[in-house]
PDB file of C-alpha atoms and ligand atoms in Angstrom:
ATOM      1  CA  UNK A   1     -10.560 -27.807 -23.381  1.00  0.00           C
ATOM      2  CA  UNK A   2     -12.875 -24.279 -23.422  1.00  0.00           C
ATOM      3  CA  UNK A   3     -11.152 -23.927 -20.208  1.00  0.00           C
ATOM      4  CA  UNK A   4      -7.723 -23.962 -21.422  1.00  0.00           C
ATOM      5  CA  UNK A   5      -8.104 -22.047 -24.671  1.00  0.00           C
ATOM      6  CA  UNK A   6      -9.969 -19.097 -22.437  1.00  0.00           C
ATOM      7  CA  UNK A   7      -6.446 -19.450 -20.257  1.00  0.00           C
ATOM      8  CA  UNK A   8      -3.838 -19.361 -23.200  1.00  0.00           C
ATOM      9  CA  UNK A   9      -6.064 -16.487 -24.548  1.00  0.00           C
ATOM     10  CA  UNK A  10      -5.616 -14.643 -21.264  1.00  0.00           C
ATOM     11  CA  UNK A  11      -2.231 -14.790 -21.046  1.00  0.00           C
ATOM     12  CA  UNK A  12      -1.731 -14.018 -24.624  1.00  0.00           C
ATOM     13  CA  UNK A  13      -3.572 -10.827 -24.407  1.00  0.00           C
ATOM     14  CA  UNK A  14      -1.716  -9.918 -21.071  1.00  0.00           C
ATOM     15  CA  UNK A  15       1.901 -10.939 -23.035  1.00  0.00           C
ATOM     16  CA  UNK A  16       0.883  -8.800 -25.860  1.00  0.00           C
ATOM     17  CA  UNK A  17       0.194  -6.137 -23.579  1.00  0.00           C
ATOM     18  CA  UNK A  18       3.312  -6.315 -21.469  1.00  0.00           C
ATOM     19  CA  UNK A  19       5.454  -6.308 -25.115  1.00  0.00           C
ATOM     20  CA  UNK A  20       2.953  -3.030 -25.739  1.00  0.00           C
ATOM     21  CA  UNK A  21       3.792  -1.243 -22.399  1.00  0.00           C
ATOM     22  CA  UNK A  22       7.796  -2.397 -22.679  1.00  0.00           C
ATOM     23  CA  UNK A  23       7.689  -1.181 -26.790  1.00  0.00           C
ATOM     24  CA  UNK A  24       6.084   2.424 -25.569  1.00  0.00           C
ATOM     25  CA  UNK A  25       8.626   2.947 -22.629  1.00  0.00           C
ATOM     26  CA  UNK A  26      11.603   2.283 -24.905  1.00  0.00           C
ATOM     27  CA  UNK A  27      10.309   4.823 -27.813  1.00  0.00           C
ATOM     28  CA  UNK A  28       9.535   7.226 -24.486  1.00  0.00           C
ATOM     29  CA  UNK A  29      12.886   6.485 -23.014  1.00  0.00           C
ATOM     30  CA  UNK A  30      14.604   7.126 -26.262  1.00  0.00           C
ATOM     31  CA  UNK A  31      13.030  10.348 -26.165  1.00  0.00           C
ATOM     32  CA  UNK A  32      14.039  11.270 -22.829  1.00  0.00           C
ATOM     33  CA  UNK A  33      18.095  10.498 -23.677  1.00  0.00           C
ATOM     34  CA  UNK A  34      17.999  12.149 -27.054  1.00  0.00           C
ATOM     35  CA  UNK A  35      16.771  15.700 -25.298  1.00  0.00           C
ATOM     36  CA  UNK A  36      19.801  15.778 -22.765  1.00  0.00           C
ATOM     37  CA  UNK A  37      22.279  14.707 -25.367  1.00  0.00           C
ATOM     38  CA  UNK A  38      21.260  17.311 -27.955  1.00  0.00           C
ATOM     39  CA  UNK A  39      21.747  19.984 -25.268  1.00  0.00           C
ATOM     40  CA  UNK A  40      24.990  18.710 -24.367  1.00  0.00           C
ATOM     41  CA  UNK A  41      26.004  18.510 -28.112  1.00  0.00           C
ATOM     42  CA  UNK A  42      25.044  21.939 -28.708  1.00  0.00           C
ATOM     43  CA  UNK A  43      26.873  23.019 -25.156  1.00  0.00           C
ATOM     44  CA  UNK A  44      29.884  21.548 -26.352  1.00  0.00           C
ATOM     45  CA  UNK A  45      29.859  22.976 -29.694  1.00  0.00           C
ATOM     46  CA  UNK A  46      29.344  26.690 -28.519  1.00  0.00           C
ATOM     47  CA  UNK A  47      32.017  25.970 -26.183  1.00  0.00           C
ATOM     48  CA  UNK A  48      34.271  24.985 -29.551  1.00  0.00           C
ATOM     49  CA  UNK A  49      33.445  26.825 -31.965  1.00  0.00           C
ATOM     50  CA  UNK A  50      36.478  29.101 -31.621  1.00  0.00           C
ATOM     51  CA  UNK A  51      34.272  32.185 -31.166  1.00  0.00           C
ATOM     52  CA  UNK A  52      35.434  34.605 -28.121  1.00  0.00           C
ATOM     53  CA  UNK A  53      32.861  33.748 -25.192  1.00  0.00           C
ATOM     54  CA  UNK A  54      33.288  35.460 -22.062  1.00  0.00           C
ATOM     55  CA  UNK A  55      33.858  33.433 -18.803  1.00  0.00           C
ATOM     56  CA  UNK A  56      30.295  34.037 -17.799  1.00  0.00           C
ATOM     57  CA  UNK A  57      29.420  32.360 -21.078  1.00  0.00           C
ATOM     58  CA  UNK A  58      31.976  29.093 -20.592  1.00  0.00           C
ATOM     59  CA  UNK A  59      30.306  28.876 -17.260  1.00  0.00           C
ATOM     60  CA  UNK A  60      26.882  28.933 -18.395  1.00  0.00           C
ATOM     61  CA  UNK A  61      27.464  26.278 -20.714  1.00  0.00           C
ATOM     62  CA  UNK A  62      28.968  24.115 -17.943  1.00  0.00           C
ATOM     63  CA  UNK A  63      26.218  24.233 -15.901  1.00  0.00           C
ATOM     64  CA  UNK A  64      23.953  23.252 -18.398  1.00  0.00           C
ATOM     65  CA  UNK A  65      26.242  20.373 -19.257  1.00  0.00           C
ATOM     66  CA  UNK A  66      26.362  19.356 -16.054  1.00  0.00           C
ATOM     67  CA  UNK A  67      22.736  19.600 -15.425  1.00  0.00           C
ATOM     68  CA  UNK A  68      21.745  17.343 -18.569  1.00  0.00           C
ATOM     69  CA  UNK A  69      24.658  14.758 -17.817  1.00  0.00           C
ATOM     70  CA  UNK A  70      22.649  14.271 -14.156  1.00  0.00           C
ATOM     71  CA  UNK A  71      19.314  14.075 -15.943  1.00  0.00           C
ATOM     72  CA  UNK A  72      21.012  11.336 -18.394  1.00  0.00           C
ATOM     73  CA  UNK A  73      22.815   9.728 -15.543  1.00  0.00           C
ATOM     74  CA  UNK A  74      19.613   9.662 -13.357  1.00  0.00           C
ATOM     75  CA  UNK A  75      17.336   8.113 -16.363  1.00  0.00           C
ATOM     76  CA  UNK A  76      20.492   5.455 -17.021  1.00  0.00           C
ATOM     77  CA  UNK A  77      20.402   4.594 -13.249  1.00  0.00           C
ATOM     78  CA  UNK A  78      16.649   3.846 -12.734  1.00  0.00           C
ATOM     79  CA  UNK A  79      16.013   1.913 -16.521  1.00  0.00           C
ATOM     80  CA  UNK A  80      18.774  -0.702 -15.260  1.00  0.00           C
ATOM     81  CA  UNK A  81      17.039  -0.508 -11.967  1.00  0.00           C
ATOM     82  CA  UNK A  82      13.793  -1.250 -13.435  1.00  0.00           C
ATOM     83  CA  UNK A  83      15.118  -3.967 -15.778  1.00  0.00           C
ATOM     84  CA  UNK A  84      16.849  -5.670 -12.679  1.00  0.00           C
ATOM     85  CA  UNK A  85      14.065  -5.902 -10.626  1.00  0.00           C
ATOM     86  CA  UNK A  86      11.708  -7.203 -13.074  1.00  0.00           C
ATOM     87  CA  UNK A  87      13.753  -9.837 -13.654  1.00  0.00           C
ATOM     88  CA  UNK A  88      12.772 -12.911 -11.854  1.00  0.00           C
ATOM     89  CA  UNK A  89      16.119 -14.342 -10.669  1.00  0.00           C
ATOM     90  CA  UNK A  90      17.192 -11.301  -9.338  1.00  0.00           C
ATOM     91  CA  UNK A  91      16.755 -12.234  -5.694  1.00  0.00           C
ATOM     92  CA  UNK A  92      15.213 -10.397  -2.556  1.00  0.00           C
ATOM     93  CA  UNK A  93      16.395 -10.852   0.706  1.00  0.00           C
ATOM     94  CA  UNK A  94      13.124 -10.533   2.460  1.00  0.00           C
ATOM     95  CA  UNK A  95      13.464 -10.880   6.444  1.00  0.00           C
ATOM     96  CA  UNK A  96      11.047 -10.402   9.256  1.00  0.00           C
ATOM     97  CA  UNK A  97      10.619  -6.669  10.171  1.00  0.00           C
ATOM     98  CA  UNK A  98       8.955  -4.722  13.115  1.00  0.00           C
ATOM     99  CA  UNK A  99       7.475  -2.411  10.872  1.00  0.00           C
ATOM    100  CA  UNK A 100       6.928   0.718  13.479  1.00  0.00           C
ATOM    101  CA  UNK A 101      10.798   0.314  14.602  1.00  0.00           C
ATOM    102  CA  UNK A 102      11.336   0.292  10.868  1.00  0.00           C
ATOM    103  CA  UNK A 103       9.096   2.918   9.768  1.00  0.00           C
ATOM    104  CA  UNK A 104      10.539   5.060  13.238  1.00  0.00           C
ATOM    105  CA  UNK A 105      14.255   4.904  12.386  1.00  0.00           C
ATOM    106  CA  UNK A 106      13.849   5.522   8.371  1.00  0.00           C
ATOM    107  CA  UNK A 107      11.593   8.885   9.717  1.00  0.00           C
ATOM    108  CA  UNK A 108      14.172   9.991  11.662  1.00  0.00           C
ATOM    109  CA  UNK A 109      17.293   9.235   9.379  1.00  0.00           C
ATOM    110  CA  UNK A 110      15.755  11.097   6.185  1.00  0.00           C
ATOM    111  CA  UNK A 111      14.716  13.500   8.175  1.00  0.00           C
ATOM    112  CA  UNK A 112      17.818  15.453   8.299  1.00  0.00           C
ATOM    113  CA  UNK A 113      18.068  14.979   4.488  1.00  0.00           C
ATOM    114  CA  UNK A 114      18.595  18.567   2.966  1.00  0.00           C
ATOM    115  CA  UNK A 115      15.377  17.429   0.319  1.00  0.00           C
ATOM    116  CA  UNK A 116      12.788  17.745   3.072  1.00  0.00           C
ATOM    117  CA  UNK A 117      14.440  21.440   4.401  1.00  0.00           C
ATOM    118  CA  UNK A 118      11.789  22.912   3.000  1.00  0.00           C
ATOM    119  CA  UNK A 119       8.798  20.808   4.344  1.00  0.00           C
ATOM    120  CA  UNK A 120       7.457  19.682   7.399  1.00  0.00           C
ATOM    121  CA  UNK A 121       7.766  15.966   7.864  1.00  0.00           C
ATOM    122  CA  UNK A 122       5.086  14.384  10.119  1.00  0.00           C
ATOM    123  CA  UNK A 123       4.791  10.551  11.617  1.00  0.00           C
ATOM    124  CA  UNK A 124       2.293   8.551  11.886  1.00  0.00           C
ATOM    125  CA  UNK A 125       2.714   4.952  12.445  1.00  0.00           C
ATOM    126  CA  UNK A 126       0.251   2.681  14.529  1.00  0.00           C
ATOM    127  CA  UNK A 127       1.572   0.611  17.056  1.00  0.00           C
ATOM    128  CA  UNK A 128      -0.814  -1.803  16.490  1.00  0.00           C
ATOM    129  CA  UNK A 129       1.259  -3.035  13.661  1.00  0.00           C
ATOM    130  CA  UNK A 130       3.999  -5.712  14.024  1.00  0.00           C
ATOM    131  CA  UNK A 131       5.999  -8.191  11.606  1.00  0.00           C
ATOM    132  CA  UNK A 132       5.900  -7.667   8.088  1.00  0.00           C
ATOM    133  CA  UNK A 133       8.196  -9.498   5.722  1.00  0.00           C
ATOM    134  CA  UNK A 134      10.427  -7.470   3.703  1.00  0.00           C
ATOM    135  CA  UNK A 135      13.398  -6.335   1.549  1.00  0.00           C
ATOM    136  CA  UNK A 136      14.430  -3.965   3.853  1.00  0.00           C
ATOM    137  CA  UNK A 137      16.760  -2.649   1.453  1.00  0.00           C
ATOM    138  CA  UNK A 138      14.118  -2.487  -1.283  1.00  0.00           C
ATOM    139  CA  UNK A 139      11.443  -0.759   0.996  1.00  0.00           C
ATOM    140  CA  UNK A 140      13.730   2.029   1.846  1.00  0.00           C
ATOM    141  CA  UNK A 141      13.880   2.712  -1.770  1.00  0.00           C
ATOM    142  CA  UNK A 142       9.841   3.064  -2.084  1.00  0.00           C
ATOM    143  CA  UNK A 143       9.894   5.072   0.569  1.00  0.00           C
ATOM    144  CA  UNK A 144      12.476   7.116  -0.849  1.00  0.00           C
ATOM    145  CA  UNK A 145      10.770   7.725  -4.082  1.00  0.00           C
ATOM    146  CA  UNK A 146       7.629   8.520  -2.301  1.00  0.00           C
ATOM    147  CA  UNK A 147       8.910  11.353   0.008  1.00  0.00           C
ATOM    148  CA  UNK A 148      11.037  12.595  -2.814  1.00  0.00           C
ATOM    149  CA  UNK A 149       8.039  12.839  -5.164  1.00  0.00           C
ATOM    150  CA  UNK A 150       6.351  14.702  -2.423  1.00  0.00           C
ATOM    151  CA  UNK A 151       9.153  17.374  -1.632  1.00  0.00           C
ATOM    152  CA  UNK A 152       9.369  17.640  -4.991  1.00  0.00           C
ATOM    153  CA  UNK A 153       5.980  18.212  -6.250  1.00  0.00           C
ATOM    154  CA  UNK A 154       4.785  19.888  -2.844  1.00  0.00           C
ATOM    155  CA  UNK A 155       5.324  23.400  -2.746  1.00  0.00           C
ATOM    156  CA  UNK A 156       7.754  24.513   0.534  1.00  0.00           C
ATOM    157  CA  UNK A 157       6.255  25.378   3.590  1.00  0.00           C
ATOM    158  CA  UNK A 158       3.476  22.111   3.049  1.00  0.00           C
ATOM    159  CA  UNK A 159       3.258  19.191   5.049  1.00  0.00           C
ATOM    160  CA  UNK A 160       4.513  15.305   4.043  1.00  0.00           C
ATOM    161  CA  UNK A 161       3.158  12.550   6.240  1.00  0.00           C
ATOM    162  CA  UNK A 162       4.130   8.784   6.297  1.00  0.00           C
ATOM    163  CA  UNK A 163       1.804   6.894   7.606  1.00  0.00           C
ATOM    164  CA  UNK A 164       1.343   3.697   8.484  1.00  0.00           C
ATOM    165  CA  UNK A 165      -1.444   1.187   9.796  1.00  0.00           C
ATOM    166  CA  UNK A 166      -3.343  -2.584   9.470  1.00  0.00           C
ATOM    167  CA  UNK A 167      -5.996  -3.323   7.097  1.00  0.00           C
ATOM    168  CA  UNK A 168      -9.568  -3.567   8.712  1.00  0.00           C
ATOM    169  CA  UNK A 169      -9.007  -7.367   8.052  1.00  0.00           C
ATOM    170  CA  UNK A 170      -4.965  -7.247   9.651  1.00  0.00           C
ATOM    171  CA  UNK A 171      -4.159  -9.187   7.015  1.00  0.00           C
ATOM    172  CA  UNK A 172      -2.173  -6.522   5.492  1.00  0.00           C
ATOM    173  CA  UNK A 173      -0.100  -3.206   6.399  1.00  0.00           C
ATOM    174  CA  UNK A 174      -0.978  -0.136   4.581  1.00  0.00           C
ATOM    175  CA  UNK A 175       2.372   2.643   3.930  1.00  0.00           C
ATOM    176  CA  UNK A 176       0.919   6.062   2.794  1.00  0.00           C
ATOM    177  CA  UNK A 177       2.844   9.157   2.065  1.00  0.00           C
ATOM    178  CA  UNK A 178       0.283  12.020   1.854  1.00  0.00           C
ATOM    179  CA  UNK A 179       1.312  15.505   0.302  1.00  0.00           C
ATOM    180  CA  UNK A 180      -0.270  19.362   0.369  1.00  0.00           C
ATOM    181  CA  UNK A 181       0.731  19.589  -3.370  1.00  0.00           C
ATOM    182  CA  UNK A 182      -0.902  19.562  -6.645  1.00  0.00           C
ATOM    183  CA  UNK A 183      -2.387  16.476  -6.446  1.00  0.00           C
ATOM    184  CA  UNK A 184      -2.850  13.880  -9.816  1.00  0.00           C
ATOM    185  CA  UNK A 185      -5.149  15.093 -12.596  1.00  0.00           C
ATOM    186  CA  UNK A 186      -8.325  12.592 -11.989  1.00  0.00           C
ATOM    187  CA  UNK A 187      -7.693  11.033 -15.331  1.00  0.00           C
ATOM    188  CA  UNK A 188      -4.069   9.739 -14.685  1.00  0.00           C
ATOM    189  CA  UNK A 189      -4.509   8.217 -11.566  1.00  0.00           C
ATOM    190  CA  UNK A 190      -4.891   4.815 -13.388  1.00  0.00           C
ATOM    191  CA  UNK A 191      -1.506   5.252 -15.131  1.00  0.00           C
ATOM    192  CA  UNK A 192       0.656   7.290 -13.070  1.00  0.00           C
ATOM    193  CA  UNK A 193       2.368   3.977 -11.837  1.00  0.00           C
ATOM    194  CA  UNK A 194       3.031   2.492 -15.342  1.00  0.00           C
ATOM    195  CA  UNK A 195       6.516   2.827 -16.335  1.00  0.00           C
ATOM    196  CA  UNK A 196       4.816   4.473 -19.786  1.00  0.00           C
ATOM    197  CA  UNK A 197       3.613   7.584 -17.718  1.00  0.00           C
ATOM    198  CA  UNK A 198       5.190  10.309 -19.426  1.00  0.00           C
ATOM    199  CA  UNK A 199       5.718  13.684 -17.667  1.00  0.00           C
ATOM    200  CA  UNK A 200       4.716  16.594 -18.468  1.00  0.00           C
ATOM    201  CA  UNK A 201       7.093  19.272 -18.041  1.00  0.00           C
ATOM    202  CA  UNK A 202       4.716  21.982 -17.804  1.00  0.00           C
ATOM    203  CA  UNK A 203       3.440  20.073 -14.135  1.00  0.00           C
ATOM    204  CA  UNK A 204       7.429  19.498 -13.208  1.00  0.00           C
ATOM    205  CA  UNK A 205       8.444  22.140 -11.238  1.00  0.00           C
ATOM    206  CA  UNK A 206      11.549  24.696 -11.235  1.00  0.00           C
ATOM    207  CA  UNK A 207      14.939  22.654 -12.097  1.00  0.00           C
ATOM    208  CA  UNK A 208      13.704  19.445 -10.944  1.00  0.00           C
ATOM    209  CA  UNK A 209      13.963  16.354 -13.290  1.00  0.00           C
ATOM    210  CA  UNK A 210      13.262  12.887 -13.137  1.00  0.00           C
ATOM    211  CA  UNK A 211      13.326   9.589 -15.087  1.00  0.00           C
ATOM    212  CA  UNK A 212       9.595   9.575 -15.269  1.00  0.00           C
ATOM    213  CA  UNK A 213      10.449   5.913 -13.543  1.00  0.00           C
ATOM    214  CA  UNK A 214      10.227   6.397 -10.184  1.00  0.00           C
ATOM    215  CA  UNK A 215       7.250   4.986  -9.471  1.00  0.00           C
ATOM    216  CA  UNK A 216       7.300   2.504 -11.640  1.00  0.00           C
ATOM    217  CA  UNK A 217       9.961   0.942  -9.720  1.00  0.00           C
ATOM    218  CA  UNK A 218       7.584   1.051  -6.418  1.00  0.00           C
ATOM    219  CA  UNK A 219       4.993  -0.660  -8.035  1.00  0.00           C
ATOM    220  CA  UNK A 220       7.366  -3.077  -9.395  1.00  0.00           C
ATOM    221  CA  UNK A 221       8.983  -3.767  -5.876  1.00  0.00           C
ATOM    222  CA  UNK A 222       5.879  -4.314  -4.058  1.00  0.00           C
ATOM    223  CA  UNK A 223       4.422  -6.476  -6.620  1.00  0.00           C
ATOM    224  CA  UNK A 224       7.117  -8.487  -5.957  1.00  0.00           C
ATOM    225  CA  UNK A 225       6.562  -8.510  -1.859  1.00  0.00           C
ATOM    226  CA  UNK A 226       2.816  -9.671  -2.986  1.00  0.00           C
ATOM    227  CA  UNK A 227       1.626  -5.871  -2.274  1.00  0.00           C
ATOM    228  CA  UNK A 228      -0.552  -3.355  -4.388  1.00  0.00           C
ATOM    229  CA  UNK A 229      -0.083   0.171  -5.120  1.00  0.00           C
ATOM    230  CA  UNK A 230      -2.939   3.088  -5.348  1.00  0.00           C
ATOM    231  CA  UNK A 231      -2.948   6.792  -5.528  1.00  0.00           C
ATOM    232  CA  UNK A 232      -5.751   8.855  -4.935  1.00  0.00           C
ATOM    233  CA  UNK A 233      -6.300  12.815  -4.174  1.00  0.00           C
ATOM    234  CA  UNK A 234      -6.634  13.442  -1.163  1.00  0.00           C
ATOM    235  CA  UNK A 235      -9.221  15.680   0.140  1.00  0.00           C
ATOM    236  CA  UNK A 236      -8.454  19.480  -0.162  1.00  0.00           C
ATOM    237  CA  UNK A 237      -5.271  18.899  -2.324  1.00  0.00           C
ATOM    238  CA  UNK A 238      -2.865  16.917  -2.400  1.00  0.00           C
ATOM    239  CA  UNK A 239      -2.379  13.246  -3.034  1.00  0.00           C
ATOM    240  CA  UNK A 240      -1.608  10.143  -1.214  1.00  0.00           C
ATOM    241  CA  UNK A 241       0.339   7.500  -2.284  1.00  0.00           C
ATOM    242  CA  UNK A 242       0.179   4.111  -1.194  1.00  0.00           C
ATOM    243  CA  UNK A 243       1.532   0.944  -0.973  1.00  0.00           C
ATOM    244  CA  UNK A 244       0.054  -2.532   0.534  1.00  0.00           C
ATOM    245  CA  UNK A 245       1.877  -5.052   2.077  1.00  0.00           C
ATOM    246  CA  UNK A 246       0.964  -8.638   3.752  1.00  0.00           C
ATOM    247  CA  UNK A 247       1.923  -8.411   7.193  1.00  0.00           C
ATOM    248  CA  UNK A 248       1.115 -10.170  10.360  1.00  0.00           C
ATOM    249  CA  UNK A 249      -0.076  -8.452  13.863  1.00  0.00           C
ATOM    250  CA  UNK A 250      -0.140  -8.199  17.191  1.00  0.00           C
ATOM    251  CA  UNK A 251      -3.044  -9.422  18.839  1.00  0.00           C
ATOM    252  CA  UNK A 252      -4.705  -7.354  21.072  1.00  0.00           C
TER     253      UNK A 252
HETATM  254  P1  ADP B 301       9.555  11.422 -11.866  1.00  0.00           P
HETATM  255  O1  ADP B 301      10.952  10.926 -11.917  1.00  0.00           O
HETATM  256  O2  ADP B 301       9.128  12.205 -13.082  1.00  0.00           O
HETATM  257  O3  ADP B 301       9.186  12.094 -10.582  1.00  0.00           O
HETATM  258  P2  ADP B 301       7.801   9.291 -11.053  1.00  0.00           P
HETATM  259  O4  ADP B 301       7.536   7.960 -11.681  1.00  0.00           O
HETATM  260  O5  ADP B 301       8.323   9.293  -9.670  1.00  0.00           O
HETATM  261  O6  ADP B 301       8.729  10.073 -12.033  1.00  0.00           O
HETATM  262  O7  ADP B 301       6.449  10.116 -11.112  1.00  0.00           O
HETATM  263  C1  ADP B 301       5.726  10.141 -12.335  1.00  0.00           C
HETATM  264  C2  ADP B 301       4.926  11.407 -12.436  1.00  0.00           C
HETATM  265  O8  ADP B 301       3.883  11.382 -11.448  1.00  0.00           O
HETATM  266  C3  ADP B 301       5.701  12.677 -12.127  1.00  0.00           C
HETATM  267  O9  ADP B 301       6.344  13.155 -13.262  1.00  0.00           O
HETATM  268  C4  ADP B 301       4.600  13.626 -11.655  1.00  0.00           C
HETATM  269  O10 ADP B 301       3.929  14.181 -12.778  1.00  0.00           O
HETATM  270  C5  ADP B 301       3.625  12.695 -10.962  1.00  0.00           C
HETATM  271  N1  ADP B 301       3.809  12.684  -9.485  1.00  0.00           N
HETATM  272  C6  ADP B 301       4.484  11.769  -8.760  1.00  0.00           C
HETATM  273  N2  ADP B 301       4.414  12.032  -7.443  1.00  0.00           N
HETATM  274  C7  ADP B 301       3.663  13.159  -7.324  1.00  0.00           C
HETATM  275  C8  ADP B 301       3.190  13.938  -6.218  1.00  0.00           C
HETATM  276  N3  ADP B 301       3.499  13.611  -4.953  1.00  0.00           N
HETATM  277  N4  ADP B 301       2.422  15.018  -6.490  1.00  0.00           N
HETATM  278  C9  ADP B 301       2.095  15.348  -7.772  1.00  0.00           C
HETATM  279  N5  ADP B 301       2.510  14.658  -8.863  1.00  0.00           N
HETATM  280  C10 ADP B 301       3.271  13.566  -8.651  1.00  0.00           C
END
């Protein structure tokens, strides 16, 4: 009976805590709308106010309204994405992949992608590495949000690696995408992958914006392939993020 009271404790606490994490990210997402939206408001009231504004004016406030309506549909876009995939009957197709022919033809497809212009993009994927099973579909979009992240925090000119290799015990294959850029201050590497991880706009550089969910939904995805996520610095600067998934392996 001590036994079973220590378990409905547990998961009380942990329910509490998830109802805590989902209360925060709706005050923060609230947040995040209300700042485009007041822009936009005040856009489209300079624009109508009936005073004389030059066409260098009109088109100022158009770009601005433009920008803001991205950063609103961008947020919009990854909360339902988040939402979906948390939710338990929405399905993955997971299917058995060869994870370097995988890894090798996502490489060379983003590569082109005018993000990474800027950057050098660099390969590394062990051939020792074999089936993994996967939502193919679903691991494109981790490795999407990782590479952006990098090309986005990474000044141009730096270097972006994915890598790829077994776990000393091959029980498990290892994704990293390792950046030349700032790096995570030591004291939010614990929460940088909870969807509560609020950014700070002084670290976010130029014009760039983001939901402030993007990696939220990678840890969310590969908890759901059984998989961790971790982030450390790397050494130098820089960081490298990774994700963990069971896999099988050649023999060799
Ligand atoms: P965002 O949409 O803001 O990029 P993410 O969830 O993808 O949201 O990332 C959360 C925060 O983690 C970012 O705002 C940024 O501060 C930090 N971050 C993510 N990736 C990197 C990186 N490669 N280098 C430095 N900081 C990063």
């Amino acid at each position: 009976l001590l036994e079973i009271t220590a378990q409905l404790n547990a998961s009380n606490r942990s329910l509490q805590h998830l109802q805590q994490e989902r209360t925060e990210m709706l005050a923060n997402l609230s947040h995040d709308l209300r700042a485009p939206l007041t822009a936009i408001r005040s856009a489209v009231d300079y624009l109508t106010s009936g005073q004389s504004l030059s066409a260098q004016d009109i088109e100022g406030a158009l770009t601005l309204i433009d920008h803001r309506t991205g950063t609103l549909e961008h947020l919009i876009r990854d909360m339902y994405e988040l939402f979906t995939l948390e939710d338990p009957s929405h399905a993955f197709s997971f299917q058995e992949l060869d994870a370097p022919a995988f890894l090798e033809e996502y490489f060379y497809t983003a590569l082109p992608d005018s993000h990474y212009a800027g950057h050098l993009l660099c390969l590394s994927v062990s051939q020792d590495l074999h089936a993994t099973l996967a939502d193919p579909g679903k691991l494109i979009r981790i490795l999407d949000n990782l590479l952006s992240n990098a090309a986005k925090y990474a000044p141009a000119g730096t270097k972006i690696t994915l890598s790829a290799a077994p776990s000393a015990d091959l029980t498990s294959l290892r994704i990293s995408v390792t950046d030349e850029g700032p790096g995570i201050p030591p004291e939010d590497l614990e929460r940088i992958f909870n969807r509560t991880y609020t950014v700070s706009s002084a670290r976010t550089p130029g014009s760039a914006t983001g939901s402030g969910l993007g990696l939220a939904i990678v840890k969310t995805i590969t908890e759901r392939h059984g998989g961790t996520v971790s982030c450390e610095n790397a050494p130098g600067a820089g960081s490298i993020f990774s994700v963990t998934l069971p896999a099988k392996f050649l023999q060799s």
